[in-house]
Amino acid sequence: MSSFGPLPSLESFEPCVSAQKQTTARVPRLTLIHSIPTQTKQVPSLSSSILLPSLYNSDPPPEYAYTRALSAYSAVVQLYLRAGQLDTALTRSTRLNDDSQPWCRFGCSVLEDSHHIFVDCPRFDNYRHHATDELLASTRAILDTFKTPAHTASVLTQTVKGLTLDSEVWPLHKSFFYYGVIPALDQIIPSSSHNQPQNTSSVRLRARLASEWHYGCIKLAARIWGTVRRVSAPYSSKALPSTSSNRPTDISLPSNLTFIASALSPSSKLRVSIQY
C-alpha cells in the first residue's frame, strides 16, 4: 500500500498574485488578465510619436465646436482619450478587480480599445458611412466653389473616403480622426512654392477643408461614443479608478483645448501641457 496521502485538489487553494498583494479564486479571470499584455502586442497603442503635430494638418481647427457650441461632448471625448481615461472594455478590465471582460461589448471577438470602437467595430459602420457621405458632399461643394483642378479634387475626395478608415491617407496608415486630427493638407494643396509667392486662394481652400473635415470627424467621434454610453449604461455604472491615487496624470492637449486646462480645479490630478 502506498504511504503517500491524497493529492490536494485545486479547489483547496487560491492562486496568489504577488504584485497585487492579494489572492483570488477567479482562476479564469486571473489567466485572462495576465494574458492581455501578450494579446495586445498587435493592438495599436497611442504613443507621443503617433500624435506628433508635425505628422498632421497644422491649420487651426474651427472655434465654434470648442467655444460656442451648446455641447462640448466632442472635446470631452478628446480629453478622456488623451488622458488615457476613456472607459473602453480593455481599459476597465485591466483596472477593475471584478469580472469585467476586455472583449468588444458589441460582440466582436477582439479586444475593445478606443481604435476598435471608433474605426473598426462594425456596430458603427453606418455612422462612419453617413459621416463620410456628408463630408464628400460638403467637400465637393467647396471644391466647386474654388474651381479646384480635377486632379487635386480627385486626390482630396479620395482622402475624404479614407478619413474614418485605416488607410494610406493617414501617417502610419492608422486613422486617428477621433483625436481631432486630420491628414496634412499642405502636400495636396501647397500654398506656395520656391518660384511662386503664396497663393491666397490655396490658403483659403485649405482652411475651409480643414475646418469642414475637423468638425465632421469630431462630430462622428462624439456620436459613436455617445451611443456606446447610452447602450451600455448598466455595463459602465461603476466608476473607473485612477491608475494612481497620488501622482498626477500628464496629458498633452492641442491649443484648441486650452480652455479645458484653464477650467480644471487646483485639486485636479491632471497635469496639462499644450501643443503649439
Short mmCIF file of N, CA and C in Angstrom, two decimals, residues 113-231:
data_model
loop_
_atom_site.label_atom_id
_atom_site.label_comp_id
_atom_site.label_asym_id
_atom_site.label_seq_id
_atom_site.Cartn_x
_atom_site.Cartn_y
_atom_site.Cartn_z
N ASP A 113 -10.41 48.31 -27.57
CA ASP A 113 -9.72 49.56 -27.24
C ASP A 113 -10.39 50.69 -28.02
N SER A 114 -9.90 51.91 -27.86
CA SER A 114 -10.55 53.05 -28.50
C SER A 114 -10.49 52.95 -30.02
N HIS A 115 -9.39 52.46 -30.55
CA HIS A 115 -9.26 52.36 -32.00
C HIS A 115 -10.30 51.39 -32.57
N HIS A 116 -10.54 50.30 -31.88
CA HIS A 116 -11.55 49.35 -32.36
C HIS A 116 -12.92 49.99 -32.37
N ILE A 117 -13.28 50.68 -31.29
CA ILE A 117 -14.61 51.28 -31.20
C ILE A 117 -14.82 52.31 -32.30
N PHE A 118 -13.88 53.21 -32.49
CA PHE A 118 -14.08 54.32 -33.41
C PHE A 118 -13.81 53.98 -34.87
N VAL A 119 -12.93 53.03 -35.13
CA VAL A 119 -12.51 52.77 -36.52
C VAL A 119 -12.97 51.41 -37.04
N ASP A 120 -12.91 50.38 -36.22
CA ASP A 120 -13.10 49.02 -36.72
C ASP A 120 -14.45 48.38 -36.42
N CYS A 121 -15.08 48.72 -35.31
CA CYS A 121 -16.28 47.99 -34.87
C CYS A 121 -17.40 48.12 -35.90
N PRO A 122 -17.91 46.98 -36.39
CA PRO A 122 -18.99 47.04 -37.40
C PRO A 122 -20.29 47.62 -36.86
N ARG A 123 -20.44 47.69 -35.54
CA ARG A 123 -21.64 48.28 -34.96
C ARG A 123 -21.83 49.72 -35.44
N PHE A 124 -20.73 50.41 -35.76
CA PHE A 124 -20.80 51.82 -36.15
C PHE A 124 -20.45 52.06 -37.61
N ASP A 125 -20.52 51.02 -38.43
CA ASP A 125 -20.26 51.19 -39.86
C ASP A 125 -21.20 52.20 -40.49
N ASN A 126 -22.48 52.13 -40.12
CA ASN A 126 -23.45 53.08 -40.69
C ASN A 126 -23.11 54.51 -40.31
N TYR A 127 -22.67 54.72 -39.08
CA TYR A 127 -22.27 56.07 -38.64
C TYR A 127 -21.11 56.58 -39.49
N ARG A 128 -20.11 55.72 -39.68
CA ARG A 128 -18.93 56.13 -40.45
C ARG A 128 -19.28 56.39 -41.91
N HIS A 129 -20.13 55.53 -42.49
CA HIS A 129 -20.53 55.73 -43.89
C HIS A 129 -21.33 57.03 -44.04
N HIS A 130 -22.22 57.28 -43.09
CA HIS A 130 -23.03 58.50 -43.16
C HIS A 130 -22.14 59.74 -43.04
N ALA A 131 -21.19 59.72 -42.11
CA ALA A 131 -20.28 60.86 -41.93
C ALA A 131 -19.44 61.07 -43.18
N THR A 132 -18.97 59.98 -43.78
CA THR A 132 -18.16 60.09 -45.00
C THR A 132 -18.98 60.68 -46.14
N ASP A 133 -20.22 60.23 -46.29
CA ASP A 133 -21.08 60.77 -47.35
C ASP A 133 -21.32 62.27 -47.16
N GLU A 134 -21.54 62.69 -45.92
CA GLU A 134 -21.75 64.11 -45.65
C GLU A 134 -20.51 64.92 -45.98
N LEU A 135 -19.34 64.40 -45.60
CA LEU A 135 -18.09 65.10 -45.86
C LEU A 135 -17.79 65.15 -47.36
N LEU A 136 -18.11 64.08 -48.07
CA LEU A 136 -17.91 64.09 -49.52
C LEU A 136 -18.76 65.16 -50.18
N ALA A 137 -20.01 65.26 -49.76
CA ALA A 137 -20.90 66.26 -50.35
C ALA A 137 -20.41 67.68 -50.07
N SER A 138 -20.05 67.96 -48.83
CA SER A 138 -19.58 69.31 -48.48
C SER A 138 -18.23 69.61 -49.12
N THR A 139 -17.36 68.61 -49.22
CA THR A 139 -16.05 68.81 -49.84
C THR A 139 -16.19 69.12 -51.32
N ARG A 140 -17.05 68.38 -52.01
CA ARG A 140 -17.26 68.63 -53.44
C ARG A 140 -17.83 70.03 -53.67
N ALA A 141 -18.72 70.47 -52.78
CA ALA A 141 -19.27 71.82 -52.92
C ALA A 141 -18.18 72.88 -52.75
N ILE A 142 -17.29 72.66 -51.80
CA ILE A 142 -16.18 73.60 -51.59
C ILE A 142 -15.25 73.60 -52.79
N LEU A 143 -14.94 72.42 -53.31
CA LEU A 143 -14.04 72.32 -54.46
C LEU A 143 -14.63 72.99 -55.69
N ASP A 144 -15.94 72.87 -55.87
CA ASP A 144 -16.60 73.54 -56.99
C ASP A 144 -16.53 75.06 -56.83
N THR A 145 -16.72 75.52 -55.60
CA THR A 145 -16.68 76.96 -55.34
C THR A 145 -15.31 77.54 -55.68
N PHE A 146 -14.26 76.81 -55.34
CA PHE A 146 -12.90 77.29 -55.58
C PHE A 146 -12.36 76.90 -56.96
N LYS A 147 -13.22 76.23 -57.78
CA LYS A 147 -12.81 75.80 -59.12
C LYS A 147 -11.47 75.05 -59.08
N THR A 148 -11.43 74.06 -58.20
CA THR A 148 -10.22 73.27 -57.99
C THR A 148 -9.93 72.40 -59.20
N PRO A 149 -8.65 72.31 -59.63
CA PRO A 149 -8.29 71.43 -60.76
C PRO A 149 -8.72 69.99 -60.51
N ALA A 150 -9.05 69.30 -61.59
CA ALA A 150 -9.62 67.95 -61.50
C ALA A 150 -8.71 66.99 -60.74
N HIS A 151 -7.41 67.04 -60.98
CA HIS A 151 -6.50 66.10 -60.32
C HIS A 151 -6.48 66.34 -58.81
N THR A 152 -6.36 67.60 -58.41
CA THR A 152 -6.35 67.92 -56.98
C THR A 152 -7.67 67.55 -56.33
N ALA A 153 -8.78 67.82 -57.02
CA ALA A 153 -10.10 67.48 -56.49
C ALA A 153 -10.23 65.97 -56.30
N SER A 154 -9.69 65.20 -57.23
CA SER A 154 -9.76 63.74 -57.12
C SER A 154 -8.98 63.24 -55.92
N VAL A 155 -7.78 63.80 -55.70
CA VAL A 155 -6.96 63.39 -54.56
C VAL A 155 -7.66 63.73 -53.25
N LEU A 156 -8.28 64.91 -53.19
CA LEU A 156 -8.96 65.34 -51.96
C LEU A 156 -10.19 64.49 -51.66
N THR A 157 -10.95 64.14 -52.67
CA THR A 157 -12.12 63.30 -52.42
C THR A 157 -11.71 61.90 -51.99
N GLN A 158 -10.61 61.39 -52.54
CA GLN A 158 -10.11 60.09 -52.09
C GLN A 158 -9.63 60.16 -50.65
N THR A 159 -9.07 61.30 -50.27
CA THR A 159 -8.63 61.48 -48.88
C THR A 159 -9.82 61.45 -47.93
N VAL A 160 -10.91 62.10 -48.33
CA VAL A 160 -12.12 62.10 -47.50
C VAL A 160 -12.61 60.67 -47.28
N LYS A 161 -12.57 59.85 -48.32
CA LYS A 161 -13.05 58.48 -48.21
C LYS A 161 -12.24 57.65 -47.24
N GLY A 162 -10.99 58.07 -46.97
CA GLY A 162 -10.14 57.32 -46.06
C GLY A 162 -10.04 57.89 -44.66
N LEU A 163 -10.78 58.97 -44.37
CA LEU A 163 -10.64 59.62 -43.06
C LEU A 163 -11.03 58.72 -41.91
N THR A 164 -12.08 57.94 -42.06
CA THR A 164 -12.57 57.12 -40.95
C THR A 164 -12.06 55.68 -41.02
N LEU A 165 -11.10 55.43 -41.90
CA LEU A 165 -10.56 54.08 -42.08
C LEU A 165 -9.06 54.07 -41.86
N ASP A 166 -8.51 52.91 -41.57
CA ASP A 166 -7.06 52.74 -41.59
C ASP A 166 -6.64 52.68 -43.05
N SER A 167 -6.07 53.75 -43.56
CA SER A 167 -5.75 53.81 -44.98
C SER A 167 -4.48 54.61 -45.19
N GLU A 168 -4.05 54.65 -46.45
CA GLU A 168 -2.78 55.30 -46.78
C GLU A 168 -2.86 56.82 -46.67
N VAL A 169 -4.04 57.39 -46.49
CA VAL A 169 -4.12 58.85 -46.35
C VAL A 169 -3.62 59.30 -44.98
N TRP A 170 -3.48 58.38 -44.06
CA TRP A 170 -3.03 58.70 -42.70
C TRP A 170 -1.56 58.35 -42.50
N PRO A 171 -0.84 59.14 -41.70
CA PRO A 171 0.51 58.73 -41.31
C PRO A 171 0.45 57.39 -40.58
N LEU A 172 1.38 56.51 -40.87
CA LEU A 172 1.42 55.17 -40.29
C LEU A 172 0.23 54.32 -40.70
N HIS A 173 -0.61 54.84 -41.62
CA HIS A 173 -1.79 54.13 -42.12
C HIS A 173 -2.78 53.78 -41.01
N LYS A 174 -2.80 54.57 -39.95
CA LYS A 174 -3.74 54.39 -38.84
C LYS A 174 -4.59 55.64 -38.69
N SER A 175 -5.90 55.45 -38.69
CA SER A 175 -6.80 56.59 -38.54
C SER A 175 -6.93 57.00 -37.08
N PHE A 176 -6.72 58.29 -36.84
CA PHE A 176 -6.92 58.84 -35.50
C PHE A 176 -7.85 60.05 -35.57
N PHE A 177 -8.88 59.94 -36.42
CA PHE A 177 -9.83 61.04 -36.58
C PHE A 177 -10.49 61.40 -35.26
N TYR A 178 -10.64 60.41 -34.38
CA TYR A 178 -11.36 60.63 -33.12
C TYR A 178 -10.55 61.44 -32.12
N TYR A 179 -9.28 61.68 -32.40
CA TYR A 179 -8.46 62.56 -31.57
C TYR A 179 -8.54 64.02 -32.02
N GLY A 180 -9.34 64.29 -33.04
CA GLY A 180 -9.45 65.66 -33.54
C GLY A 180 -8.30 66.06 -34.44
N VAL A 181 -7.67 65.09 -35.11
CA VAL A 181 -6.62 65.40 -36.07
C VAL A 181 -7.04 64.91 -37.45
N ILE A 182 -6.48 65.54 -38.49
CA ILE A 182 -6.76 65.13 -39.87
C ILE A 182 -5.43 65.06 -40.61
N PRO A 183 -5.38 64.34 -41.74
CA PRO A 183 -4.13 64.27 -42.51
C PRO A 183 -3.67 65.65 -42.97
N ALA A 184 -2.38 65.80 -43.17
CA ALA A 184 -1.81 67.07 -43.61
C ALA A 184 -2.30 67.42 -45.00
N LEU A 185 -2.72 68.67 -45.16
CA LEU A 185 -3.23 69.14 -46.45
C LEU A 185 -2.19 69.91 -47.25
N ASP A 186 -1.09 70.30 -46.62
CA ASP A 186 -0.14 71.17 -47.33
C ASP A 186 0.57 70.46 -48.46
N GLN A 187 0.62 69.10 -48.43
CA GLN A 187 1.23 68.38 -49.54
C GLN A 187 0.28 68.26 -50.73
N ILE A 188 -1.03 68.30 -50.45
CA ILE A 188 -2.02 68.20 -51.52
C ILE A 188 -2.35 69.57 -52.09
N ILE A 189 -2.43 70.57 -51.20
CA ILE A 189 -2.75 71.94 -51.62
C ILE A 189 -1.61 72.85 -51.18
N PRO A 190 -0.50 72.87 -51.86
CA PRO A 190 0.61 73.76 -51.45
C PRO A 190 0.21 75.21 -51.60
N SER A 191 0.50 76.00 -50.59
CA SER A 191 0.14 77.42 -50.64
C SER A 191 1.19 78.26 -51.34
N SER A 192 2.40 77.70 -51.52
CA SER A 192 3.46 78.43 -52.20
C SER A 192 4.50 77.44 -52.69
N SER A 193 5.39 77.89 -53.52
CA SER A 193 6.49 77.07 -54.00
C SER A 193 7.75 77.92 -54.02
N HIS A 194 8.84 77.32 -54.44
CA HIS A 194 10.10 78.06 -54.47
C HIS A 194 10.07 79.21 -55.46
N ASN A 195 9.30 79.06 -56.53
CA ASN A 195 9.30 80.06 -57.59
C ASN A 195 8.07 80.95 -57.60
N GLN A 196 7.07 80.62 -56.74
CA GLN A 196 5.84 81.39 -56.75
C GLN A 196 5.53 81.91 -55.35
N PRO A 197 4.93 83.10 -55.27
CA PRO A 197 4.53 83.61 -53.95
C PRO A 197 3.35 82.83 -53.40
N GLN A 198 3.01 83.14 -52.17
CA GLN A 198 1.90 82.45 -51.52
C GLN A 198 0.60 82.68 -52.28
N ASN A 199 -0.14 81.58 -52.50
CA ASN A 199 -1.39 81.63 -53.23
C ASN A 199 -2.53 81.78 -52.22
N THR A 200 -3.17 82.94 -52.22
CA THR A 200 -4.24 83.22 -51.26
C THR A 200 -5.41 82.26 -51.42
N SER A 201 -5.75 81.94 -52.66
CA SER A 201 -6.86 81.03 -52.91
C SER A 201 -6.58 79.64 -52.33
N SER A 202 -5.36 79.17 -52.46
CA SER A 202 -4.99 77.85 -51.91
C SER A 202 -5.06 77.86 -50.39
N VAL A 203 -4.63 78.96 -49.78
CA VAL A 203 -4.69 79.06 -48.32
C VAL A 203 -6.13 79.02 -47.84
N ARG A 204 -7.01 79.73 -48.53
CA ARG A 204 -8.42 79.75 -48.15
C ARG A 204 -9.06 78.39 -48.35
N LEU A 205 -8.74 77.74 -49.48
CA LEU A 205 -9.29 76.41 -49.74
C LEU A 205 -8.85 75.42 -48.67
N ARG A 206 -7.60 75.45 -48.32
CA ARG A 206 -7.09 74.52 -47.30
C ARG A 206 -7.74 74.78 -45.95
N ALA A 207 -7.92 76.05 -45.61
CA ALA A 207 -8.56 76.38 -44.34
C ALA A 207 -10.01 75.91 -44.31
N ARG A 208 -10.74 76.09 -45.42
CA ARG A 208 -12.14 75.65 -45.48
C ARG A 208 -12.24 74.14 -45.34
N LEU A 209 -11.39 73.42 -46.05
CA LEU A 209 -11.44 71.96 -45.99
C LEU A 209 -11.03 71.45 -44.61
N ALA A 210 -9.97 72.05 -44.04
CA ALA A 210 -9.51 71.62 -42.72
C ALA A 210 -10.61 71.80 -41.68
N SER A 211 -11.31 72.93 -41.75
CA SER A 211 -12.39 73.19 -40.80
C SER A 211 -13.53 72.19 -40.98
N GLU A 212 -13.91 71.95 -42.23
CA GLU A 212 -15.01 71.03 -42.53
C GLU A 212 -14.68 69.61 -42.10
N TRP A 213 -13.47 69.15 -42.39
CA TRP A 213 -13.06 67.79 -42.05
C TRP A 213 -12.93 67.61 -40.55
N HIS A 214 -12.34 68.60 -39.90
CA HIS A 214 -12.17 68.50 -38.44
C HIS A 214 -13.52 68.41 -37.75
N TYR A 215 -14.42 69.29 -38.14
CA TYR A 215 -15.74 69.29 -37.50
C TYR A 215 -16.47 67.98 -37.77
N GLY A 216 -16.40 67.47 -38.99
CA GLY A 216 -17.06 66.21 -39.30
C GLY A 216 -16.49 65.04 -38.51
N CYS A 217 -15.17 65.04 -38.31
CA CYS A 217 -14.53 63.94 -37.58
C CYS A 217 -14.87 63.95 -36.09
N ILE A 218 -14.83 65.12 -35.47
CA ILE A 218 -15.13 65.16 -34.03
C ILE A 218 -16.61 64.92 -33.77
N LYS A 219 -17.45 65.33 -34.71
CA LYS A 219 -18.89 65.07 -34.57
C LYS A 219 -19.16 63.57 -34.64
N LEU A 220 -18.47 62.88 -35.55
CA LEU A 220 -18.62 61.43 -35.66
C LEU A 220 -18.13 60.74 -34.39
N ALA A 221 -16.97 61.18 -33.87
CA ALA A 221 -16.44 60.57 -32.65
C ALA A 221 -17.41 60.75 -31.48
N ALA A 222 -17.99 61.95 -31.36
CA ALA A 222 -18.95 62.20 -30.28
C ALA A 222 -20.21 61.35 -30.44
N ARG A 223 -20.65 61.17 -31.68
CA ARG A 223 -21.85 60.37 -31.92
C ARG A 223 -21.59 58.90 -31.57
N ILE A 224 -20.44 58.38 -31.97
CA ILE A 224 -20.12 56.98 -31.68
C ILE A 224 -20.03 56.76 -30.18
N TRP A 225 -19.27 57.61 -29.49
CA TRP A 225 -19.09 57.37 -28.06
C TRP A 225 -20.38 57.65 -27.28
N GLY A 226 -21.18 58.61 -27.75
CA GLY A 226 -22.46 58.84 -27.10
C GLY A 226 -23.35 57.62 -27.18
N THR A 227 -23.33 56.93 -28.32
CA THR A 227 -24.11 55.70 -28.47
C THR A 227 -23.56 54.60 -27.57
N VAL A 228 -22.24 54.49 -27.50
CA VAL A 228 -21.64 53.49 -26.61
C VAL A 228 -22.11 53.71 -25.18
N ARG A 229 -22.12 54.94 -24.73
CA ARG A 229 -22.52 55.24 -23.35
C ARG A 229 -24.01 54.95 -23.12
N ARG A 230 -24.84 55.27 -24.09
CA ARG A 230 -26.27 55.04 -23.91
C ARG A 230 -26.61 53.55 -23.93
N VAL A 231 -25.99 52.82 -24.85
CA VAL A 231 -26.30 51.40 -24.98
C VAL A 231 -25.80 50.60 -23.79
#
